[in-house]
């Protein structure tokens, strides 16, 4: 079964009726387009059904695959809202941005390492309920290259579709929007193992995760045989379902202005 054309996959027509439906796209960002996974689907009644998936592919073929995602988005009936869920930082620490504006080589940085290299949302994820686990620091790790690629892909999607895709701050957003997600934290928040499933030979572990999410992400089992990048794109749909079901933790009201600038990782509240 081709990942790019899931036989029997969900369509808007097959899910029409009843509760409101939202078209969703999961993007597992990577600096290498061959590892940049995507998955599309439809959300309704608290769960997502996968429609199609794949990777952007080689540098030469990247735009062709991206066009498939764009064509899928453009094929959505205008009456349905659209949500992109991206596994990549969409912003940088505000303390770092402020410090670098006037920094000169050799001069001290006055902000602490914690606020310079970690965003507010990442510091929140280090709380005990997530086992002290947090994403790689966009200001200090290789994840910055994936973030750069994610923002590039997002800009291309905006240009090619003519849709704005602003950041969403509530599941009641209007039209179309984008959120930042983190599959490892979503797995943890849903009581699932967040590691030991990414290697090609760990397909059985992916099947175990998919089986436990059968009522939340239908069709995730089909993605188990492919790369972990495609599977993670499917897990981005899990985070999207949690967000659309109003189960995700919003930024603290007192820190909302910082979140607006740095971005926010939407994770189900434990």
PDB file of C-alpha atoms in Angstrom:
ATOM      1  CA  UNK A   1       0.000   0.000   0.000  1.00  0.00           C
ATOM      2  CA  UNK A   2       1.444   3.326  -1.017  1.00  0.00           C
ATOM      3  CA  UNK A   3       1.818   5.861   1.757  1.00  0.00           C
ATOM      4  CA  UNK A   4       1.010   8.619  -0.700  1.00  0.00           C
ATOM      5  CA  UNK A   5      -2.338   7.043  -1.584  1.00  0.00           C
ATOM      6  CA  UNK A   6      -3.768   5.122   1.343  1.00  0.00           C
ATOM      7  CA  UNK A   7      -6.328   2.715  -0.040  1.00  0.00           C
ATOM      8  CA  UNK A   8      -9.537   3.197   1.879  1.00  0.00           C
ATOM      9  CA  UNK A   9      -8.197   6.332   3.545  1.00  0.00           C
ATOM     10  CA  UNK A  10     -10.522   8.951   4.918  1.00  0.00           C
ATOM     11  CA  UNK A  11     -12.112  11.516   2.656  1.00  0.00           C
ATOM     12  CA  UNK A  12     -14.220  14.537   3.522  1.00  0.00           C
ATOM     13  CA  UNK A  13     -17.212  12.824   1.922  1.00  0.00           C
ATOM     14  CA  UNK A  14     -16.817   9.625   3.952  1.00  0.00           C
ATOM     15  CA  UNK A  15     -16.741  11.607   7.203  1.00  0.00           C
ATOM     16  CA  UNK A  16     -19.326  14.242   6.337  1.00  0.00           C
ATOM     17  CA  UNK A  17     -22.285  14.738   8.644  1.00  0.00           C
ATOM     18  CA  UNK A  18     -22.637  14.994  12.395  1.00  0.00           C
ATOM     19  CA  UNK A  19     -20.070  16.946  14.384  1.00  0.00           C
ATOM     20  CA  UNK A  20     -17.853  19.591  12.820  1.00  0.00           C
ATOM     21  CA  UNK A  21     -14.953  18.257  10.803  1.00  0.00           C
ATOM     22  CA  UNK A  22     -11.502  19.854  10.504  1.00  0.00           C
ATOM     23  CA  UNK A  23      -8.882  18.977   7.863  1.00  0.00           C
ATOM     24  CA  UNK A  24      -5.512  18.390   9.514  1.00  0.00           C
ATOM     25  CA  UNK A  25      -1.935  18.100   8.232  1.00  0.00           C
ATOM     26  CA  UNK A  26       0.902  16.735  10.360  1.00  0.00           C
ATOM     27  CA  UNK A  27       4.444  17.798   9.420  1.00  0.00           C
ATOM     28  CA  UNK A  28       7.475  16.127  11.018  1.00  0.00           C
ATOM     29  CA  UNK A  29      10.153  18.654  10.091  1.00  0.00           C
ATOM     30  CA  UNK A  30      13.762  17.814   9.239  1.00  0.00           C
ATOM     31  CA  UNK A  31      16.576  19.712   7.551  1.00  0.00           C
ATOM     32  CA  UNK A  32      16.868  16.809   5.080  1.00  0.00           C
ATOM     33  CA  UNK A  33      13.665  16.678   2.954  1.00  0.00           C
ATOM     34  CA  UNK A  34      14.075  12.903   2.673  1.00  0.00           C
ATOM     35  CA  UNK A  35      13.276  12.788   6.400  1.00  0.00           C
ATOM     36  CA  UNK A  36      10.572  15.479   6.343  1.00  0.00           C
ATOM     37  CA  UNK A  37       7.404  13.458   6.922  1.00  0.00           C
ATOM     38  CA  UNK A  38       3.817  14.504   6.319  1.00  0.00           C
ATOM     39  CA  UNK A  39       0.398  13.022   7.030  1.00  0.00           C
ATOM     40  CA  UNK A  40      -3.042  14.352   6.204  1.00  0.00           C
ATOM     41  CA  UNK A  41      -6.416  13.482   7.679  1.00  0.00           C
ATOM     42  CA  UNK A  42      -9.756  14.620   9.008  1.00  0.00           C
ATOM     43  CA  UNK A  43     -10.672  15.346  12.608  1.00  0.00           C
ATOM     44  CA  UNK A  44     -14.149  14.793  13.997  1.00  0.00           C
ATOM     45  CA  UNK A  45     -15.627  13.755  17.330  1.00  0.00           C
ATOM     46  CA  UNK A  46     -12.271  13.763  19.125  1.00  0.00           C
ATOM     47  CA  UNK A  47     -10.330  11.625  16.678  1.00  0.00           C
ATOM     48  CA  UNK A  48      -8.446  11.849  13.385  1.00  0.00           C
ATOM     49  CA  UNK A  49      -8.614   9.480  10.444  1.00  0.00           C
ATOM     50  CA  UNK A  50      -5.459   9.401   8.303  1.00  0.00           C
ATOM     51  CA  UNK A  51      -5.940  10.109   4.609  1.00  0.00           C
ATOM     52  CA  UNK A  52      -2.440  10.144   3.079  1.00  0.00           C
ATOM     53  CA  UNK A  53       1.210  10.320   4.094  1.00  0.00           C
ATOM     54  CA  UNK A  54       4.781  10.320   2.849  1.00  0.00           C
ATOM     55  CA  UNK A  55       8.094  12.203   2.939  1.00  0.00           C
ATOM     56  CA  UNK A  56       9.038  15.224   0.870  1.00  0.00           C
ATOM     57  CA  UNK A  57      11.854  13.164  -0.663  1.00  0.00           C
ATOM     58  CA  UNK A  58      15.038  14.252  -2.379  1.00  0.00           C
ATOM     59  CA  UNK A  59      16.057  17.878  -2.715  1.00  0.00           C
ATOM     60  CA  UNK A  60      15.157  17.661  -6.413  1.00  0.00           C
ATOM     61  CA  UNK A  61      11.757  16.083  -5.778  1.00  0.00           C
ATOM     62  CA  UNK A  62      10.876  18.035  -2.651  1.00  0.00           C
ATOM     63  CA  UNK A  63       8.641  20.570  -4.379  1.00  0.00           C
ATOM     64  CA  UNK A  64       6.710  17.871  -6.248  1.00  0.00           C
ATOM     65  CA  UNK A  65       5.818  16.131  -2.988  1.00  0.00           C
ATOM     66  CA  UNK A  66       5.024  19.457  -1.343  1.00  0.00           C
ATOM     67  CA  UNK A  67       2.669  20.128  -4.238  1.00  0.00           C
ATOM     68  CA  UNK A  68       0.782  16.957  -3.276  1.00  0.00           C
ATOM     69  CA  UNK A  69       0.238  18.350   0.205  1.00  0.00           C
ATOM     70  CA  UNK A  70      -0.765  21.715  -1.246  1.00  0.00           C
ATOM     71  CA  UNK A  71      -3.152  20.083  -3.743  1.00  0.00           C
ATOM     72  CA  UNK A  72      -4.736  18.153  -0.870  1.00  0.00           C
ATOM     73  CA  UNK A  73      -5.213  21.400   1.055  1.00  0.00           C
ATOM     74  CA  UNK A  74      -6.659  23.169  -1.983  1.00  0.00           C
ATOM     75  CA  UNK A  75      -9.079  20.290  -2.468  1.00  0.00           C
ATOM     76  CA  UNK A  76     -10.650  20.856   0.948  1.00  0.00           C
ATOM     77  CA  UNK A  77     -14.171  22.275   0.849  1.00  0.00           C
ATOM     78  CA  UNK A  78     -14.014  25.919   2.030  1.00  0.00           C
ATOM     79  CA  UNK A  79     -16.629  25.138   4.674  1.00  0.00           C
ATOM     80  CA  UNK A  80     -14.048  23.073   6.591  1.00  0.00           C
ATOM     81  CA  UNK A  81     -11.341  24.581   8.751  1.00  0.00           C
ATOM     82  CA  UNK A  82      -7.716  23.501   8.198  1.00  0.00           C
ATOM     83  CA  UNK A  83      -5.047  22.987  10.870  1.00  0.00           C
ATOM     84  CA  UNK A  84      -1.327  22.360  10.289  1.00  0.00           C
ATOM     85  CA  UNK A  85       0.524  20.688  13.183  1.00  0.00           C
ATOM     86  CA  UNK A  86       4.305  21.036  12.843  1.00  0.00           C
ATOM     87  CA  UNK A  87       6.921  19.181  14.868  1.00  0.00           C
ATOM     88  CA  UNK A  88       9.597  21.899  14.892  1.00  0.00           C
ATOM     89  CA  UNK A  89      10.255  25.113  16.776  1.00  0.00           C
ATOM     90  CA  UNK A  90       8.490  28.021  15.072  1.00  0.00           C
ATOM     91  CA  UNK A  91      10.323  30.690  17.051  1.00  0.00           C
ATOM     92  CA  UNK A  92      13.491  31.454  19.000  1.00  0.00           C
ATOM     93  CA  UNK A  93      14.022  32.514  22.637  1.00  0.00           C
ATOM     94  CA  UNK A  94      13.150  36.178  23.034  1.00  0.00           C
ATOM     95  CA  UNK A  95      16.086  36.692  25.413  1.00  0.00           C
ATOM     96  CA  UNK A  96      18.469  35.492  22.703  1.00  0.00           C
ATOM     97  CA  UNK A  97      16.869  37.708  20.047  1.00  0.00           C
ATOM     98  CA  UNK A  98      17.136  40.735  22.321  1.00  0.00           C
ATOM     99  CA  UNK A  99      20.731  39.968  23.319  1.00  0.00           C
ATOM    100  CA  UNK A 100      21.986  39.533  19.746  1.00  0.00           C
ATOM    101  CA  UNK A 101      20.546  42.815  18.455  1.00  0.00           C
ATOM    102  CA  UNK A 102      23.435  44.832  19.846  1.00  0.00           C
ATOM    103  CA  UNK A 103      25.937  42.135  20.744  1.00  0.00           C
ATOM    104  CA  UNK A 104      29.575  42.567  19.699  1.00  0.00           C
ATOM    105  CA  UNK A 105      32.046  39.686  19.564  1.00  0.00           C
ATOM    106  CA  UNK A 106      33.811  39.186  22.881  1.00  0.00           C
ATOM    107  CA  UNK A 107      31.181  40.931  24.975  1.00  0.00           C
ATOM    108  CA  UNK A 108      29.233  39.181  27.722  1.00  0.00           C
ATOM    109  CA  UNK A 109      25.610  38.041  27.328  1.00  0.00           C
ATOM    110  CA  UNK A 110      23.679  39.232  30.360  1.00  0.00           C
ATOM    111  CA  UNK A 111      20.707  36.852  30.092  1.00  0.00           C
ATOM    112  CA  UNK A 112      20.983  33.468  31.812  1.00  0.00           C
ATOM    113  CA  UNK A 113      21.790  30.346  29.786  1.00  0.00           C
ATOM    114  CA  UNK A 114      18.354  28.972  30.644  1.00  0.00           C
ATOM    115  CA  UNK A 115      16.440  31.869  29.061  1.00  0.00           C
ATOM    116  CA  UNK A 116      18.999  32.402  26.285  1.00  0.00           C
ATOM    117  CA  UNK A 117      18.780  28.861  24.928  1.00  0.00           C
ATOM    118  CA  UNK A 118      15.320  27.676  26.009  1.00  0.00           C
ATOM    119  CA  UNK A 119      11.992  29.232  25.155  1.00  0.00           C
ATOM    120  CA  UNK A 120       9.259  29.609  27.762  1.00  0.00           C
ATOM    121  CA  UNK A 121       7.366  26.657  26.260  1.00  0.00           C
ATOM    122  CA  UNK A 122      10.433  24.403  26.510  1.00  0.00           C
ATOM    123  CA  UNK A 123      11.003  25.387  30.133  1.00  0.00           C
ATOM    124  CA  UNK A 124       7.379  24.479  30.827  1.00  0.00           C
ATOM    125  CA  UNK A 125       7.879  21.027  29.326  1.00  0.00           C
ATOM    126  CA  UNK A 126      10.709  20.325  31.764  1.00  0.00           C
ATOM    127  CA  UNK A 127       8.191  20.208  34.595  1.00  0.00           C
ATOM    128  CA  UNK A 128       7.915  16.988  36.575  1.00  0.00           C
ATOM    129  CA  UNK A 129       4.751  15.772  34.840  1.00  0.00           C
ATOM    130  CA  UNK A 130       6.756  15.324  31.644  1.00  0.00           C
ATOM    131  CA  UNK A 131       9.593  13.546  33.413  1.00  0.00           C
ATOM    132  CA  UNK A 132      11.979  16.435  32.922  1.00  0.00           C
ATOM    133  CA  UNK A 133      11.902  15.732  29.188  1.00  0.00           C
ATOM    134  CA  UNK A 134      12.075  18.677  26.801  1.00  0.00           C
ATOM    135  CA  UNK A 135      12.775  19.216  23.105  1.00  0.00           C
ATOM    136  CA  UNK A 136      16.219  20.033  21.805  1.00  0.00           C
ATOM    137  CA  UNK A 137      17.036  23.703  22.264  1.00  0.00           C
ATOM    138  CA  UNK A 138      16.454  25.580  19.022  1.00  0.00           C
ATOM    139  CA  UNK A 139      19.085  28.143  20.035  1.00  0.00           C
ATOM    140  CA  UNK A 140      21.773  25.580  20.809  1.00  0.00           C
ATOM    141  CA  UNK A 141      21.182  22.348  18.881  1.00  0.00           C
ATOM    142  CA  UNK A 142      20.964  21.036  15.328  1.00  0.00           C
ATOM    143  CA  UNK A 143      17.185  21.341  15.591  1.00  0.00           C
ATOM    144  CA  UNK A 144      17.670  24.935  14.401  1.00  0.00           C
ATOM    145  CA  UNK A 145      18.228  23.647  10.860  1.00  0.00           C
ATOM    146  CA  UNK A 146      14.994  21.649  11.019  1.00  0.00           C
ATOM    147  CA  UNK A 147      13.228  24.758  12.325  1.00  0.00           C
ATOM    148  CA  UNK A 148      14.597  26.770   9.408  1.00  0.00           C
ATOM    149  CA  UNK A 149      13.322  24.154   6.944  1.00  0.00           C
ATOM    150  CA  UNK A 150       9.940  24.003   8.694  1.00  0.00           C
ATOM    151  CA  UNK A 151       9.490  27.757   8.410  1.00  0.00           C
ATOM    152  CA  UNK A 152      10.537  27.582   4.747  1.00  0.00           C
ATOM    153  CA  UNK A 153       7.983  24.834   4.028  1.00  0.00           C
ATOM    154  CA  UNK A 154       5.300  26.740   5.934  1.00  0.00           C
ATOM    155  CA  UNK A 155       6.035  29.856   3.877  1.00  0.00           C
ATOM    156  CA  UNK A 156       5.799  27.825   0.656  1.00  0.00           C
ATOM    157  CA  UNK A 157       2.471  26.345   1.725  1.00  0.00           C
ATOM    158  CA  UNK A 158       1.163  29.825   2.477  1.00  0.00           C
ATOM    159  CA  UNK A 159       2.338  31.118  -0.900  1.00  0.00           C
ATOM    160  CA  UNK A 160       1.119  28.134  -2.947  1.00  0.00           C
ATOM    161  CA  UNK A 161      -2.313  27.961  -1.276  1.00  0.00           C
ATOM    162  CA  UNK A 162      -2.890  31.673  -0.830  1.00  0.00           C
ATOM    163  CA  UNK A 163      -3.910  30.932   2.776  1.00  0.00           C
ATOM    164  CA  UNK A 164      -2.440  32.774   5.744  1.00  0.00           C
ATOM    165  CA  UNK A 165      -2.063  29.952   8.290  1.00  0.00           C
ATOM    166  CA  UNK A 166      -1.493  32.186  11.338  1.00  0.00           C
ATOM    167  CA  UNK A 167      -0.595  30.631  14.683  1.00  0.00           C
ATOM    168  CA  UNK A 168      -3.667  29.289  16.496  1.00  0.00           C
ATOM    169  CA  UNK A 169      -4.152  30.110  20.174  1.00  0.00           C
ATOM    170  CA  UNK A 170      -7.525  28.443  20.692  1.00  0.00           C
ATOM    171  CA  UNK A 171      -9.233  25.392  19.156  1.00  0.00           C
ATOM    172  CA  UNK A 172     -11.977  27.767  18.065  1.00  0.00           C
ATOM    173  CA  UNK A 173      -9.692  29.478  15.516  1.00  0.00           C
ATOM    174  CA  UNK A 174     -11.318  30.695  12.315  1.00  0.00           C
ATOM    175  CA  UNK A 175     -10.486  29.445   8.815  1.00  0.00           C
ATOM    176  CA  UNK A 176      -6.995  27.982   8.787  1.00  0.00           C
ATOM    177  CA  UNK A 177      -4.133  27.976  11.273  1.00  0.00           C
ATOM    178  CA  UNK A 178      -0.909  26.302  12.397  1.00  0.00           C
ATOM    179  CA  UNK A 179       0.312  24.995  15.750  1.00  0.00           C
ATOM    180  CA  UNK A 180       3.669  23.736  16.999  1.00  0.00           C
ATOM    181  CA  UNK A 181       3.635  20.218  18.445  1.00  0.00           C
ATOM    182  CA  UNK A 182       6.080  17.742  19.978  1.00  0.00           C
ATOM    183  CA  UNK A 183       5.215  14.042  19.463  1.00  0.00           C
ATOM    184  CA  UNK A 184       7.372  12.787  22.368  1.00  0.00           C
ATOM    185  CA  UNK A 185       5.488  14.990  24.842  1.00  0.00           C
ATOM    186  CA  UNK A 186       2.133  14.044  23.286  1.00  0.00           C
ATOM    187  CA  UNK A 187       2.954  10.350  23.694  1.00  0.00           C
ATOM    188  CA  UNK A 188       3.976  10.939  27.303  1.00  0.00           C
ATOM    189  CA  UNK A 189       0.807  12.942  28.027  1.00  0.00           C
ATOM    190  CA  UNK A 190      -1.310  10.137  26.544  1.00  0.00           C
ATOM    191  CA  UNK A 191       0.395   7.505  28.715  1.00  0.00           C
ATOM    192  CA  UNK A 192       2.478   5.992  25.913  1.00  0.00           C
ATOM    193  CA  UNK A 193       6.233   5.287  25.538  1.00  0.00           C
ATOM    194  CA  UNK A 194       7.993   8.197  23.904  1.00  0.00           C
ATOM    195  CA  UNK A 195      11.150   6.393  22.735  1.00  0.00           C
ATOM    196  CA  UNK A 196      12.452   3.128  21.233  1.00  0.00           C
ATOM    197  CA  UNK A 197      10.154   3.278  18.206  1.00  0.00           C
ATOM    198  CA  UNK A 198      12.093   5.367  15.699  1.00  0.00           C
ATOM    199  CA  UNK A 199      14.485   2.820  14.185  1.00  0.00           C
ATOM    200  CA  UNK A 200      13.407   1.024  11.021  1.00  0.00           C
ATOM    201  CA  UNK A 201      13.546  -2.341  12.794  1.00  0.00           C
ATOM    202  CA  UNK A 202      11.281  -1.096  15.604  1.00  0.00           C
ATOM    203  CA  UNK A 203       8.101  -1.441  13.583  1.00  0.00           C
ATOM    204  CA  UNK A 204       6.535  -3.685  16.232  1.00  0.00           C
ATOM    205  CA  UNK A 205       6.882  -0.916  18.810  1.00  0.00           C
ATOM    206  CA  UNK A 206       5.182   1.482  16.389  1.00  0.00           C
ATOM    207  CA  UNK A 207       2.379  -1.062  15.960  1.00  0.00           C
ATOM    208  CA  UNK A 208       1.935  -1.211  19.741  1.00  0.00           C
ATOM    209  CA  UNK A 209       1.626   2.575  19.911  1.00  0.00           C
ATOM    210  CA  UNK A 210      -0.801   2.633  16.967  1.00  0.00           C
ATOM    211  CA  UNK A 211      -2.942  -0.085  18.560  1.00  0.00           C
ATOM    212  CA  UNK A 212      -3.301   1.961  21.738  1.00  0.00           C
ATOM    213  CA  UNK A 213      -4.248   5.034  19.697  1.00  0.00           C
ATOM    214  CA  UNK A 214      -6.739   3.227  17.463  1.00  0.00           C
ATOM    215  CA  UNK A 215      -9.627   5.341  18.756  1.00  0.00           C
ATOM    216  CA  UNK A 216      -7.722   8.634  18.438  1.00  0.00           C
ATOM    217  CA  UNK A 217      -5.716   8.324  15.191  1.00  0.00           C
ATOM    218  CA  UNK A 218      -7.425   5.802  12.944  1.00  0.00           C
ATOM    219  CA  UNK A 219      -5.147   4.575  10.185  1.00  0.00           C
ATOM    220  CA  UNK A 220      -1.942   5.181  12.154  1.00  0.00           C
ATOM    221  CA  UNK A 221      -1.238   1.440  11.943  1.00  0.00           C
ATOM    222  CA  UNK A 222      -0.751   1.793   8.181  1.00  0.00           C
ATOM    223  CA  UNK A 223       2.191   4.140   8.831  1.00  0.00           C
ATOM    224  CA  UNK A 224       4.035   1.628  11.033  1.00  0.00           C
ATOM    225  CA  UNK A 225       5.822  -0.105   8.156  1.00  0.00           C
ATOM    226  CA  UNK A 226       7.263   3.114   6.759  1.00  0.00           C
ATOM    227  CA  UNK A 227       9.902   5.367   8.230  1.00  0.00           C
ATOM    228  CA  UNK A 228       9.643   6.792  11.723  1.00  0.00           C
ATOM    229  CA  UNK A 229       9.506  10.225  10.087  1.00  0.00           C
ATOM    230  CA  UNK A 230       6.157   9.359   8.506  1.00  0.00           C
ATOM    231  CA  UNK A 231       4.976   7.770  11.753  1.00  0.00           C
ATOM    232  CA  UNK A 232       5.918  10.937  13.655  1.00  0.00           C
ATOM    233  CA  UNK A 233       3.909  12.963  11.139  1.00  0.00           C
ATOM    234  CA  UNK A 234       0.983  10.732  12.113  1.00  0.00           C
ATOM    235  CA  UNK A 235       1.702  11.496  15.767  1.00  0.00           C
ATOM    236  CA  UNK A 236       1.487  15.193  14.906  1.00  0.00           C
ATOM    237  CA  UNK A 237      -2.149  14.402  14.065  1.00  0.00           C
ATOM    238  CA  UNK A 238      -2.526  13.037  17.614  1.00  0.00           C
ATOM    239  CA  UNK A 239      -1.356  16.392  18.980  1.00  0.00           C
ATOM    240  CA  UNK A 240      -3.760  18.145  16.582  1.00  0.00           C
ATOM    241  CA  UNK A 241      -6.639  15.999  17.876  1.00  0.00           C
ATOM    242  CA  UNK A 242      -5.765  16.878  21.483  1.00  0.00           C
ATOM    243  CA  UNK A 243      -5.643  20.581  20.570  1.00  0.00           C
ATOM    244  CA  UNK A 244      -8.933  20.531  18.653  1.00  0.00           C
ATOM    245  CA  UNK A 245     -10.559  18.642  21.541  1.00  0.00           C
ATOM    246  CA  UNK A 246      -9.503  21.507  23.851  1.00  0.00           C
ATOM    247  CA  UNK A 247      -7.289  19.199  25.922  1.00  0.00           C
ATOM    248  CA  UNK A 248      -3.987  21.027  25.404  1.00  0.00           C
ATOM    249  CA  UNK A 249      -2.253  23.311  27.854  1.00  0.00           C
ATOM    250  CA  UNK A 250      -2.312  26.979  26.735  1.00  0.00           C
ATOM    251  CA  UNK A 251       0.449  29.428  27.660  1.00  0.00           C
ATOM    252  CA  UNK A 252       0.005  31.149  31.022  1.00  0.00           C
ATOM    253  CA  UNK A 253      -2.033  34.302  30.570  1.00  0.00           C
ATOM    254  CA  UNK A 254       0.673  36.381  32.213  1.00  0.00           C
ATOM    255  CA  UNK A 255       3.233  35.104  29.672  1.00  0.00           C
ATOM    256  CA  UNK A 256       1.054  35.268  26.565  1.00  0.00           C
ATOM    257  CA  UNK A 257       3.062  38.095  24.979  1.00  0.00           C
ATOM    258  CA  UNK A 258       6.235  36.000  25.261  1.00  0.00           C
ATOM    259  CA  UNK A 259       4.459  33.006  23.695  1.00  0.00           C
ATOM    260  CA  UNK A 260       3.286  35.213  20.831  1.00  0.00           C
ATOM    261  CA  UNK A 261       6.902  36.037  20.069  1.00  0.00           C
ATOM    262  CA  UNK A 262       8.560  32.677  20.774  1.00  0.00           C
ATOM    263  CA  UNK A 263       5.814  30.231  19.800  1.00  0.00           C
ATOM    264  CA  UNK A 264       4.151  27.588  21.956  1.00  0.00           C
ATOM    265  CA  UNK A 265       4.191  23.770  21.972  1.00  0.00           C
ATOM    266  CA  UNK A 266       0.649  22.430  22.324  1.00  0.00           C
ATOM    267  CA  UNK A 267       0.558  19.288  24.487  1.00  0.00           C
ATOM    268  CA  UNK A 268      -2.366  17.522  26.167  1.00  0.00           C
ATOM    269  CA  UNK A 269      -2.675  18.388  29.831  1.00  0.00           C
ATOM    270  CA  UNK A 270      -1.937  15.385  32.012  1.00  0.00           C
TER     271      UNK A 270
END
